[in-house]
């Protein structure tokens, strides 16, 4: 066994297997086997020593490449935002806002990014500022999937144009993916996958190719899928969903020591 002890393996903190058992990953005995097999990493470094101790407030743990949530004070909620609701916790103009959807959770939650009032669909609510920064900031390129009901009959040529790229007033843009789902009675359903966070980008793209959006819903945000969650309902993410989301957020995240610096900067908010 290697004698090169990881820097987090100090008398301070709690044993790794206890922290992971408390997080609901598995029993301590099973986790000890995971450690011996090299399936657990702390701050990106594989650990194989059963005496490893961690600080659950600062150390980042993953099992088989999937991040584990140790900080139980962090809350992650998925909302299927209805139309007519603005993406803010308190609207200065007294319009319907997001507060009504967070009453059952004691933590002060806030939204990751925005959907405009006319757009429905998947919105993440959390009190995890580090994760919100990564997910909302355009530079991290988190993908989102939208279903747009648009006016007119969309052709294969139009779909190709969307993926090839079009010119808007604030620069060129192209969809990562685009496909035609249906055409019926003078309207079409189009699925667009984008990683852009530019303002009202889906509506502007479709208008630019001659098919204004009548209805728009965001079905997917990174690894999260709206699924069968009814409009106007919110639920906590499952353990698997939290793991996927945290794994995504840590792929481009700076080391834990930089987290306070990141909190000092406001992240741009997309408004689809």
XYZ file of N, CA and C in Angstrom:
816
model
N 0.842 -1.189 0.000
C 0.000 0.000 0.000
C 0.880 1.243 0.000
N 0.504 2.234 -0.743
C 1.325 3.427 -0.892
C 1.455 4.164 0.433
N 2.662 4.707 0.694
C 2.885 5.532 1.887
C 2.714 7.010 1.594
N 2.376 7.340 0.367
C 2.153 8.738 -0.013
C 0.747 9.127 0.424
N 0.641 9.683 1.621
C -0.665 9.964 2.200
C -1.236 11.236 1.618
N -2.513 11.237 1.261
C -3.129 12.432 0.727
C -3.162 13.529 1.781
N -3.115 14.805 1.364
C -3.023 15.904 2.303
C -4.235 16.029 3.214
N -5.371 15.472 2.817
C -6.557 15.591 3.655
C -6.602 14.527 4.749
N -5.658 13.586 4.710
C -5.656 12.498 5.688
C -4.929 12.961 6.953
N -5.625 13.699 7.809
C -5.078 14.266 9.022
C -5.948 13.831 10.200
N -5.423 13.973 11.444
C -6.230 13.601 12.609
C -7.540 14.382 12.689
N -7.551 15.614 12.156
C -8.773 16.386 12.166
C -9.779 15.798 11.186
N -11.032 16.203 11.340
C -12.066 15.742 10.431
C -12.665 14.420 10.881
N -13.456 13.822 9.991
C -14.085 12.534 10.308
C -13.642 11.494 9.292
N -13.766 10.245 9.685
C -13.350 9.177 8.768
C -14.224 9.172 7.516
N -13.568 8.902 6.412
C -14.237 8.924 5.122
C -15.426 7.983 5.090
N -15.269 6.762 5.629
C -16.369 5.809 5.557
C -17.572 6.258 6.390
N -17.310 6.959 7.490
C -18.418 7.473 8.301
C -19.161 8.574 7.552
N -18.414 9.478 6.906
C -19.044 10.570 6.164
C -19.916 10.038 5.035
N -19.421 9.036 4.314
C -20.180 8.494 3.195
C -21.373 7.671 3.670
N -21.218 6.978 4.797
C -22.353 6.242 5.351
C -23.437 7.215 5.800
N -23.036 8.324 6.425
C -23.999 9.341 6.839
C -24.711 9.964 5.651
N -24.023 10.003 4.500
C -24.615 10.562 3.285
C -25.517 9.567 2.565
N -25.600 8.339 3.086
C -26.491 7.348 2.502
C -25.923 6.605 1.310
N -24.605 6.653 1.130
C -23.999 5.983 -0.019
C -24.075 4.466 0.141
N -23.677 3.979 1.308
C -23.694 2.542 1.602
C -23.320 2.382 3.069
N -23.282 1.133 3.531
C -22.856 0.887 4.905
C -21.354 1.143 5.020
N -20.881 1.328 6.246
C -19.447 1.563 6.438
C -18.617 0.390 5.929
N -19.096 -0.810 6.148
C -18.351 -1.987 5.698
C -18.205 -1.989 4.169
N -19.294 -1.676 3.482
C -19.234 -1.638 2.012
C -18.324 -0.511 1.547
N -18.411 0.622 2.211
C -17.575 1.754 1.818
C -16.093 1.443 2.051
N -15.794 0.743 3.113
C -14.408 0.346 3.346
C -13.882 -0.509 2.192
N -14.734 -1.375 1.665
C -14.342 -2.180 0.509
C -14.110 -1.293 -0.702
N -14.992 -0.288 -0.888
C -14.814 0.672 -1.990
C -13.457 1.368 -1.872
N -13.090 1.761 -0.650
C -11.825 2.465 -0.452
C -10.658 1.566 -0.848
N -10.669 0.328 -0.369
C -9.591 -0.617 -0.684
C -9.502 -0.852 -2.193
N -10.660 -0.867 -2.871
C -10.691 -1.111 -4.318
C -10.340 0.131 -5.129
N -10.126 1.275 -4.468
C -9.748 2.491 -5.179
C -10.888 3.147 -5.940
N -12.092 2.976 -5.444
C -13.269 3.514 -6.140
C -13.694 4.885 -5.637
N -12.979 5.412 -4.647
C -13.369 6.690 -4.037
C -12.238 7.693 -4.201
N -12.618 8.913 -4.560
C -11.639 9.994 -4.682
C -12.012 11.127 -3.740
N -11.002 11.785 -3.212
C -11.175 12.969 -2.379
C -10.432 14.115 -3.061
N -11.190 15.151 -3.425
C -10.613 16.289 -4.147
C -9.858 15.842 -5.398
N -10.430 14.847 -6.080
C -9.858 14.386 -7.337
C -8.757 13.360 -7.206
N -8.424 12.950 -5.994
C -7.318 12.021 -5.781
C -7.843 10.715 -5.189
N -7.489 9.606 -5.788
C -7.930 8.303 -5.300
C -7.298 8.005 -3.941
N -8.133 7.544 -3.014
C -7.631 7.162 -1.694
C -7.858 5.666 -1.490
N -6.905 5.010 -0.834
C -7.009 3.568 -0.586
C -6.746 3.220 0.870
N -6.599 4.233 1.725
C -6.293 3.997 3.124
C -7.552 4.144 3.968
N -7.824 3.144 4.789
C -9.046 3.145 5.593
C -9.028 4.216 6.676
N -7.862 4.748 7.012
C -7.779 5.783 8.042
C -7.990 7.188 7.523
N -8.287 7.324 6.237
C -8.440 8.650 5.643
C -9.532 9.447 6.353
N -9.213 10.690 6.689
C -10.181 11.594 7.297
C -10.425 12.771 6.358
N -11.634 13.308 6.427
C -11.994 14.415 5.545
C -12.715 15.493 6.345
N -12.806 16.654 5.726
C -13.652 17.731 6.241
C -14.873 17.788 5.333
N -16.042 17.363 5.781
C -17.221 17.326 4.905
C -17.677 18.694 4.437
N -17.189 19.761 5.084
C -17.591 21.106 4.682
C -16.801 21.616 3.489
N -15.617 21.054 3.250
C -14.765 21.589 2.185
C -14.301 20.547 1.176
N -14.158 19.291 1.595
C -13.622 18.278 0.682
C -14.698 17.775 -0.281
N -14.278 17.495 -1.503
C -15.179 17.008 -2.546
C -14.933 15.516 -2.765
N -15.983 14.726 -2.629
C -15.868 13.274 -2.699
C -16.651 12.754 -3.895
N -16.085 11.768 -4.583
C -16.870 11.068 -5.600
C -16.619 9.571 -5.493
N -17.642 8.799 -5.815
C -17.595 7.345 -5.800
C -17.874 6.854 -7.201
N -16.936 6.108 -7.758
C -17.053 5.630 -9.147
C -17.306 6.786 -10.116
N -16.707 7.947 -9.832
C -16.808 9.093 -10.726
C -18.039 9.945 -10.542
N -18.933 9.563 -9.611
C -20.138 10.343 -9.362
C -19.995 11.099 -8.045
N -20.242 12.406 -8.091
C -20.078 13.239 -6.905
C -21.079 12.859 -5.821
N -20.663 13.023 -4.586
C -21.504 12.733 -3.429
C -21.766 14.023 -2.663
N -23.015 14.237 -2.297
C -23.368 15.395 -1.491
C -23.156 15.065 -0.019
N -22.212 15.764 0.619
C -21.958 15.574 2.039
C -22.610 16.659 2.888
N -22.732 17.841 2.322
C -23.287 18.975 3.062
C -24.814 18.893 3.030
N -25.402 18.439 4.118
C -26.854 18.238 4.146
C -27.611 19.556 4.243
N -26.904 20.671 4.428
C -27.583 21.962 4.465
C -27.929 22.461 3.069
N -27.371 21.812 2.044
C -27.635 22.221 0.667
C -28.898 21.543 0.158
N -29.728 22.335 -0.517
C -31.007 21.835 -1.029
C -31.039 22.019 -2.543
N -31.570 21.012 -3.239
C -31.651 21.056 -4.698
C -33.068 20.665 -5.121
N -33.745 21.574 -5.783
C -35.156 21.393 -6.116
C -35.363 21.621 -7.609
N -36.197 20.781 -8.204
C -36.604 20.959 -9.592
C -38.027 21.517 -9.628
N -38.228 22.562 -10.402
C -39.547 23.174 -10.575
C -39.942 23.113 -12.044
N -41.199 22.756 -12.291
C -41.764 22.901 -13.637
C -42.504 24.231 -13.637
N -41.779 25.277 -13.992
C -42.321 26.635 -13.919
C -43.462 26.830 -14.921
N -44.603 27.334 -14.442
C -45.696 27.621 -15.373
C -45.471 28.956 -16.081
N -46.178 29.171 -17.171
C -46.143 30.476 -17.812
C -46.833 31.489 -16.910
N -46.489 32.756 -17.099
C -47.077 33.804 -16.284
C -46.337 34.071 -14.993
N -45.274 33.304 -14.710
C -44.480 33.468 -13.496
C -43.092 33.974 -13.880
N -42.643 35.033 -13.214
C -41.313 35.572 -13.508
C -40.272 34.839 -12.679
N -39.069 34.727 -13.217
C -38.005 33.950 -12.571
C -37.229 34.808 -11.579
N -37.882 35.143 -10.490
C -37.259 35.878 -9.403
C -37.984 35.524 -8.120
N -37.304 35.695 -6.998
C -37.939 35.379 -5.725
C -38.806 36.512 -5.196
N -38.607 37.709 -5.722
C -39.456 38.828 -5.335
C -39.491 39.831 -6.470
N -40.657 39.964 -7.079
C -40.789 40.837 -8.236
C -41.187 42.244 -7.802
N -40.443 43.232 -8.274
C -40.701 44.617 -7.895
C -42.040 45.131 -8.410
N -42.556 44.476 -9.450
C -43.823 44.914 -10.037
C -45.005 44.076 -9.571
N -44.791 43.287 -8.537
C -45.849 42.477 -7.919
C -46.437 41.427 -8.866
N -45.649 41.001 -9.835
C -46.088 39.905 -10.695
C -45.872 38.578 -9.964
N -46.566 37.530 -10.384
C -46.350 36.218 -9.753
C -44.888 35.803 -9.853
N -44.297 35.426 -8.725
C -42.887 35.056 -8.708
C -42.720 33.645 -8.148
N -41.481 33.277 -7.822
C -41.165 31.898 -7.458
C -41.375 31.567 -5.984
N -41.701 32.553 -5.173
C -41.805 32.295 -3.732
C -42.852 31.246 -3.398
N -43.920 31.210 -4.162
C -45.003 30.266 -3.866
C -44.552 28.811 -3.975
N -43.477 28.567 -4.731
C -43.032 27.188 -4.957
C -41.980 26.726 -3.952
N -41.542 27.596 -3.054
C -40.455 27.246 -2.135
C -40.903 27.226 -0.677
N -42.189 27.372 -0.432
C -42.673 27.513 0.947
C -42.440 26.271 1.802
N -42.410 25.095 1.202
C -42.278 23.876 2.001
C -40.853 23.589 2.442
N -39.880 24.369 1.937
C -38.487 24.170 2.329
C -38.027 25.315 3.220
N -37.409 25.017 4.342
C -37.007 26.073 5.274
C -35.836 26.921 4.779
N -35.022 26.358 3.886
C -33.873 27.097 3.396
C -34.314 28.227 2.448
N -33.474 29.219 2.332
C -33.725 30.300 1.378
C -33.184 29.864 0.009
N -34.076 29.467 -0.864
C -33.683 28.982 -2.182
C -33.725 30.113 -3.200
N -32.947 29.954 -4.251
C -32.997 30.905 -5.353
C -32.807 30.145 -6.655
N -33.218 30.780 -7.740
C -33.231 30.095 -9.026
C -31.878 30.158 -9.715
N -31.573 29.080 -10.439
C -30.364 29.007 -11.257
C -30.748 29.415 -12.673
N -30.308 30.588 -13.109
C -30.719 31.086 -14.406
C -32.183 31.487 -14.401
N -32.708 31.795 -15.581
C -34.077 32.274 -15.681
C -34.783 31.696 -16.902
N -36.071 31.651 -16.801
C -36.953 31.445 -17.947
C -37.875 32.646 -17.987
N -38.120 33.195 -19.168
C -38.993 34.361 -19.206
C -40.411 33.968 -18.822
N -41.234 34.963 -18.575
C -42.583 34.717 -18.046
C -43.413 33.864 -18.987
N -43.182 33.963 -20.290
C -43.977 33.218 -21.268
C -43.455 31.805 -21.501
N -42.315 31.465 -20.906
C -41.713 30.145 -21.094
C -41.927 29.292 -19.852
N -42.308 28.043 -20.065
C -42.489 27.114 -18.951
C -41.344 26.111 -18.947
N -41.324 25.273 -17.890
C -40.376 24.177 -17.910
C -39.409 24.152 -16.747
N -38.330 23.420 -16.953
C -37.406 23.038 -15.889
C -36.587 24.219 -15.400
N -36.711 24.467 -14.094
C -35.933 25.497 -13.419
C -35.389 24.875 -12.137
N -34.120 25.111 -11.864
C -33.491 24.579 -10.660
C -33.501 25.647 -9.576
N -33.891 25.251 -8.371
C -33.866 26.122 -7.206
C -32.909 25.516 -6.192
N -32.036 26.329 -5.610
C -31.034 25.798 -4.695
C -30.527 26.879 -3.765
N -29.817 26.471 -2.720
C -29.069 27.401 -1.872
C -27.567 27.148 -1.989
N -27.167 26.417 -3.029
C -25.769 26.090 -3.287
C -25.201 27.094 -4.294
N -24.521 28.108 -3.785
C -24.018 29.165 -4.652
C -22.946 28.711 -5.620
N -22.085 27.774 -5.190
C -21.033 27.283 -6.075
C -21.626 26.564 -7.280
N -22.596 25.689 -7.020
C -23.237 24.970 -8.112
C -23.991 25.928 -9.027
N -24.688 26.899 -8.445
C -25.446 27.861 -9.248
C -24.533 28.632 -10.188
N -23.346 28.968 -9.713
C -22.403 29.711 -10.549
C -22.034 28.928 -11.805
N -21.723 27.649 -11.609
C -21.304 26.820 -12.744
C -22.459 26.609 -13.717
N -23.630 26.300 -13.194
C -24.759 25.978 -14.060
C -25.278 27.187 -14.821
N -25.218 28.366 -14.201
C -25.812 29.546 -14.830
C -24.846 30.292 -15.732
N -23.551 30.180 -15.476
C -22.600 30.992 -16.225
C -22.412 30.440 -17.641
N -22.585 31.281 -18.660
C -22.489 30.803 -20.054
C -21.151 30.152 -20.390
N -20.074 30.559 -19.705
C -18.759 30.034 -20.067
C -18.629 28.538 -19.797
N -19.489 27.978 -18.947
C -19.403 26.552 -18.639
C -20.180 25.704 -19.647
N -21.029 26.328 -20.463
C -21.668 25.626 -21.573
C -22.567 24.480 -21.203
N -23.358 24.611 -20.132
C -24.301 23.564 -19.765
C -25.421 23.503 -20.807
N -25.729 22.320 -21.312
C -26.723 22.195 -22.370
C -28.142 22.218 -21.808
N -29.041 22.780 -22.609
C -30.460 22.795 -22.279
C -31.230 22.352 -23.510
N -32.329 21.657 -23.275
C -33.163 21.161 -24.368
C -34.541 21.811 -24.265
N -35.001 22.377 -25.386
C -36.281 23.071 -25.440
C -37.182 22.436 -26.489
N -38.475 22.474 -26.214
C -39.477 22.129 -27.216
C -40.241 23.404 -27.536
N -40.213 23.795 -28.799
C -40.872 25.028 -29.230
C -42.004 24.710 -30.203
N -43.178 25.220 -29.902
C -44.277 25.201 -30.864
C -44.207 26.515 -31.627
N -44.001 26.416 -32.939
C -43.760 27.614 -33.743
C -44.787 27.727 -34.858
N -44.938 28.923 -35.360
C -45.857 29.165 -36.471
C -45.251 28.676 -37.775
N -46.101 28.109 -38.632
C -45.670 27.698 -39.948
C -45.145 26.275 -40.008
N -44.839 25.855 -41.221
C -44.343 24.504 -41.467
C -42.825 24.532 -41.570
N -42.167 23.978 -40.582
C -40.705 23.922 -40.564
C -40.241 22.802 -41.484
N -39.258 23.105 -42.307
C -38.738 22.130 -43.260
C -37.387 21.588 -42.804
N -36.944 20.545 -43.485
C -35.627 19.986 -43.198
C -34.530 21.012 -43.445
N -34.755 21.874 -44.432
C -33.782 22.922 -44.730
C -33.652 23.904 -43.560
N -34.775 24.199 -42.924
C -34.750 25.113 -41.779
C -34.003 24.481 -40.613
N -34.244 23.187 -40.370
C -33.523 22.483 -39.307
C -32.026 22.518 -39.568
N -31.642 22.304 -40.796
C -30.222 22.350 -41.150
C -29.649 23.743 -40.944
N -30.452 24.758 -41.233
C -30.002 26.135 -41.034
C -29.748 26.429 -39.559
N -30.599 25.904 -38.688
C -30.439 26.131 -37.253
C -29.153 25.513 -36.713
N -28.785 24.353 -37.224
C -27.565 23.696 -36.753
C -26.323 24.214 -37.477
N -26.525 24.741 -38.669
C -25.398 25.310 -39.416
C -25.008 26.668 -38.850
N -26.016 27.420 -38.398
C -25.743 28.724 -37.798
C -26.472 29.845 -38.501
N -26.923 30.807 -37.699
C -27.597 31.991 -38.232
C -27.002 33.223 -37.567
N -27.217 34.358 -38.183
C -26.675 35.615 -37.688
C -27.767 36.403 -36.972
N -27.521 36.744 -35.720
C -28.428 37.594 -34.958
C -27.763 38.940 -34.702
N -28.528 39.855 -34.121
C -27.985 41.207 -33.924
C -26.803 41.224 -32.965
N -26.715 40.217 -32.073
C -25.601 40.167 -31.134
C -24.590 39.080 -31.502
N -24.592 38.664 -32.768
C -23.582 37.732 -33.228
C -24.155 36.416 -33.717
N -23.312 35.563 -34.310
C -23.779 34.277 -34.840
C -24.144 33.307 -33.724
N -25.020 32.370 -34.060
C -25.453 31.354 -33.107
C -25.887 30.122 -33.880
N -25.659 28.951 -33.306
C -26.153 27.724 -33.912
C -26.576 26.760 -32.819
N -27.555 25.944 -33.138
C -28.013 24.935 -32.193
C -27.036 23.778 -32.171
N -26.823 23.206 -30.982
C -26.012 21.996 -30.899
C -26.714 20.859 -31.635
N -28.043 20.783 -31.455
C -28.872 19.816 -32.149
C -30.222 20.461 -32.441
N -30.866 20.007 -33.492
C -32.220 20.465 -33.798
C -32.935 19.358 -34.550
N -34.205 19.163 -34.228
C -34.976 18.179 -34.978
C -36.444 18.573 -34.980
N -37.096 18.196 -36.047
C -38.514 18.462 -36.221
C -39.306 17.306 -35.625
N -40.187 17.617 -34.677
C -40.961 16.578 -34.003
C -42.318 16.349 -34.642
N -42.941 17.436 -35.139
C -44.297 17.285 -35.658
C -44.671 18.527 -36.449
N -45.557 18.330 -37.409
C -46.150 19.437 -38.166
C -47.644 19.199 -38.220
N -48.427 20.204 -37.820
C -49.871 20.013 -37.777
C -50.590 21.349 -37.811
N -51.500 21.504 -38.768
C -52.407 22.650 -38.831
C -51.686 23.996 -38.747
N -50.699 24.141 -39.581
C -50.029 25.430 -39.682
C -49.018 25.731 -38.588
N -48.678 24.744 -37.775
C -47.657 24.944 -36.751
C -46.743 23.732 -36.701
N -45.605 23.900 -36.064
C -44.609 22.828 -35.981
C -44.052 22.743 -34.572
N -43.631 21.535 -34.210
C -42.915 21.315 -32.952
C -41.445 21.058 -33.271
N -40.577 21.846 -32.660
C -39.146 21.744 -32.911
C -38.429 21.554 -31.589
N -37.496 20.617 -31.556
C -36.656 20.405 -30.376
C -35.280 21.007 -30.641
N -34.846 21.878 -29.750
C -33.549 22.532 -29.885
C -32.689 22.225 -28.666
N -31.432 21.872 -28.899
C -30.456 21.696 -27.837
C -29.403 22.784 -27.970
N -29.214 23.544 -26.902
C -28.302 24.691 -26.915
C -27.473 24.706 -25.645
N -26.307 25.315 -25.722
C -25.554 25.598 -24.507
C -25.387 27.094 -24.298
N -25.954 27.884 -25.162
C -25.868 29.337 -25.044
C -26.744 29.833 -23.904
N -26.290 30.898 -23.247
C -27.088 31.535 -22.206
C -27.577 32.904 -22.614
N -27.555 33.187 -23.920
C -27.947 34.523 -24.377
C -29.441 34.759 -24.205
N -29.791 36.001 -24.029
C -31.146 36.406 -23.698
C -32.158 36.000 -24.771
N -33.198 35.284 -24.353
C -34.313 34.876 -25.216
C -33.816 34.254 -26.524
N -32.785 33.437 -26.430
C -32.095 32.960 -27.622
C -32.969 32.050 -28.481
N -33.771 31.179 -27.867
C -34.609 30.276 -28.662
C -35.625 31.069 -29.468
N -36.279 32.005 -28.828
C -37.286 32.811 -29.527
C -36.658 33.629 -30.662
N -35.485 34.161 -30.422
C -34.837 34.967 -31.463
C -34.354 34.111 -32.621
N -33.856 32.913 -32.318
C -33.409 32.023 -33.390
C -34.565 31.608 -34.284
N -35.674 31.226 -33.677
C -36.802 30.760 -34.471
C -37.431 31.904 -35.267
N -37.459 33.079 -34.686
C -37.976 34.236 -35.431
C -37.080 34.552 -36.627
N -35.773 34.377 -36.444
C -34.821 34.685 -37.509
C -34.970 33.756 -38.706
N -35.472 32.531 -38.482
C -35.660 31.608 -39.604
C -37.123 31.599 -40.068
N -37.890 32.581 -39.602
C -39.251 32.757 -40.107
C -40.331 31.972 -39.403
N -40.046 31.486 -38.180
C -41.038 30.691 -37.453
C -41.125 31.176 -35.997
N -41.886 32.239 -35.765
C -42.000 32.774 -34.401
C -42.537 31.725 -33.427
N -42.052 31.789 -32.195
C -42.455 30.837 -31.162
C -43.819 31.202 -30.593
N -44.712 30.229 -30.557
C -46.013 30.399 -29.908
C -45.982 29.885 -28.474
N -45.325 28.749 -28.260
C -45.179 28.174 -26.924
C -43.771 27.610 -26.795
N -43.213 27.709 -25.576
C -41.847 27.238 -25.371
C -41.730 26.599 -23.988
N -41.121 25.420 -23.952
C -40.906 24.729 -22.680
C -39.484 24.177 -22.642
N -38.823 24.319 -21.508
C -37.496 23.720 -21.339
C -37.683 22.355 -20.701
N -37.247 21.314 -21.387
C -37.439 19.947 -20.921
C -36.220 19.380 -20.199
N -35.061 19.939 -20.463
C -33.840 19.362 -19.894
C -32.851 20.463 -19.559
N -32.162 20.295 -18.454
C -31.108 21.216 -18.034
C -29.929 20.366 -17.584
N -28.863 20.347 -18.367
C -27.743 19.470 -18.062
C -28.215 18.032 -17.972
N -27.923 17.326 -16.889
C -28.335 15.921 -16.765
C -29.760 15.738 -16.265
N -30.454 16.829 -15.966
C -31.794 16.743 -15.388
C -32.868 16.770 -16.467
N -33.851 15.891 -16.322
C -34.982 15.820 -17.243
C -36.270 16.146 -16.492
N -37.154 16.905 -17.131
C -38.409 17.301 -16.496
C -39.287 16.092 -16.214
N -39.257 15.113 -17.098
C -40.030 13.889 -16.901
C -41.517 14.165 -16.808
N -42.174 13.588 -15.811
C -43.622 13.715 -15.663
C -44.011 14.731 -14.588
N -43.066 15.533 -14.134
C -43.385 16.538 -13.123
C -44.438 17.500 -13.669
N -45.593 17.621 -13.008
C -46.667 18.482 -13.529
C -46.276 19.961 -13.514
N -46.873 20.716 -14.389
C -46.653 22.160 -14.420
C -47.066 22.759 -13.075
N -46.231 23.625 -12.542
C -46.531 24.272 -11.273
C -46.136 23.486 -10.054
N -45.502 22.320 -10.239
C -45.085 21.494 -9.119
C -43.556 21.516 -8.983
N -43.106 21.326 -7.733
C -41.678 21.266 -7.448
C -41.386 20.032 -6.610
N -40.191 19.501 -6.753
C -39.765 18.347 -5.951
C -38.261 18.412 -5.743
N -37.815 17.771 -4.677
C -36.376 17.669 -4.463
C -35.764 16.694 -5.462
N -34.525 16.941 -5.819
C -33.823 16.018 -6.694
C -33.561 14.715 -5.957
N -33.566 13.623 -6.702
C -33.204 12.333 -6.133
C -31.704 12.285 -5.883
N -31.257 11.272 -5.139
C -29.827 11.119 -4.871
C -29.042 10.966 -6.169
N -29.607 10.233 -7.117
C -28.934 10.041 -8.409
C -28.857 11.365 -9.170
N -29.937 12.125 -9.154
C -29.948 13.421 -9.850
C -28.970 14.393 -9.198
N -28.936 14.404 -7.868
C -27.980 15.284 -7.179
C -26.552 14.911 -7.545
N -26.288 13.616 -7.572
C -24.950 13.175 -7.928
C -24.557 13.610 -9.329
N -25.483 13.460 -10.277
C -25.203 13.856 -11.664
C -24.969 15.351 -11.770
N -25.785 16.128 -11.045
C -25.669 17.580 -11.105
C -24.367 18.055 -10.461
N -24.034 17.486 -9.313
C -22.796 17.869 -8.644
C -21.572 17.433 -9.435
N -21.664 16.270 -10.066
C -20.553 15.812 -10.917
C -20.313 16.797 -12.047
N -21.396 17.235 -12.685
C -21.284 18.219 -13.762
C -20.681 19.515 -13.253
N -21.138 19.985 -12.104
C -20.671 21.278 -11.597
C -19.205 21.231 -11.197
N -18.709 20.050 -10.809
C -17.317 19.949 -10.368
C -16.339 19.730 -11.503
N -16.840 19.383 -12.676
C -15.940 19.114 -13.801
C -15.136 20.349 -14.172
N -15.768 21.529 -14.047
C -15.088 22.761 -14.407
C -14.875 23.667 -13.213
N -15.174 23.161 -12.007
C -15.080 24.013 -10.831
C -13.635 24.171 -10.390
N -13.290 25.363 -9.890
C -11.984 25.520 -9.268
C -11.915 24.710 -7.982
N -10.733 24.629 -7.396
C -10.549 23.903 -6.139
C -11.385 24.546 -5.054
N -11.670 23.796 -3.973
C -12.506 24.328 -2.913
C -12.026 25.651 -2.362
N -10.713 25.888 -2.342
C -10.186 27.121 -1.779
C -10.650 28.345 -2.544
N -11.066 28.144 -3.812
C -11.490 29.271 -4.635
C -12.973 29.551 -4.529
N -13.698 28.758 -3.751
C -15.151 28.888 -3.722
C -15.602 30.229 -3.196
N -14.905 30.769 -2.191
C -15.315 32.044 -1.640
C -15.122 33.160 -2.661
N -14.047 33.059 -3.450
C -13.817 34.059 -4.481
C -14.920 34.023 -5.526
N -15.402 32.829 -5.872
C -16.456 32.711 -6.866
C -17.751 33.329 -6.361
N -18.004 33.174 -5.052
C -19.244 33.711 -4.505
C -19.271 35.231 -4.591
N -18.077 35.849 -4.688
C -18.016 37.309 -4.705
C -18.431 37.890 -6.041
N -18.611 37.046 -7.046
C -18.963 37.522 -8.376
C -20.366 37.067 -8.741
N -21.158 38.001 -9.227
C -22.500 37.642 -9.690
C -22.387 36.933 -11.007
N -23.146 35.874 -11.196
C -23.114 35.135 -12.449
C -24.206 35.637 -13.362
N -23.939 35.720 -14.681
C -24.980 36.116 -15.620
C -26.147 35.138 -15.575
N -27.318 35.631 -15.883
C -28.516 34.812 -15.860
C -29.107 34.769 -17.262
N -29.283 33.572 -17.787
C -29.928 33.483 -19.084
C -31.428 33.699 -18.928
N -32.040 34.186 -19.960
C -33.476 34.452 -19.921
C -34.068 33.968 -21.225
N -34.500 32.703 -21.235
C -34.941 32.082 -22.486
C -36.357 32.502 -22.854
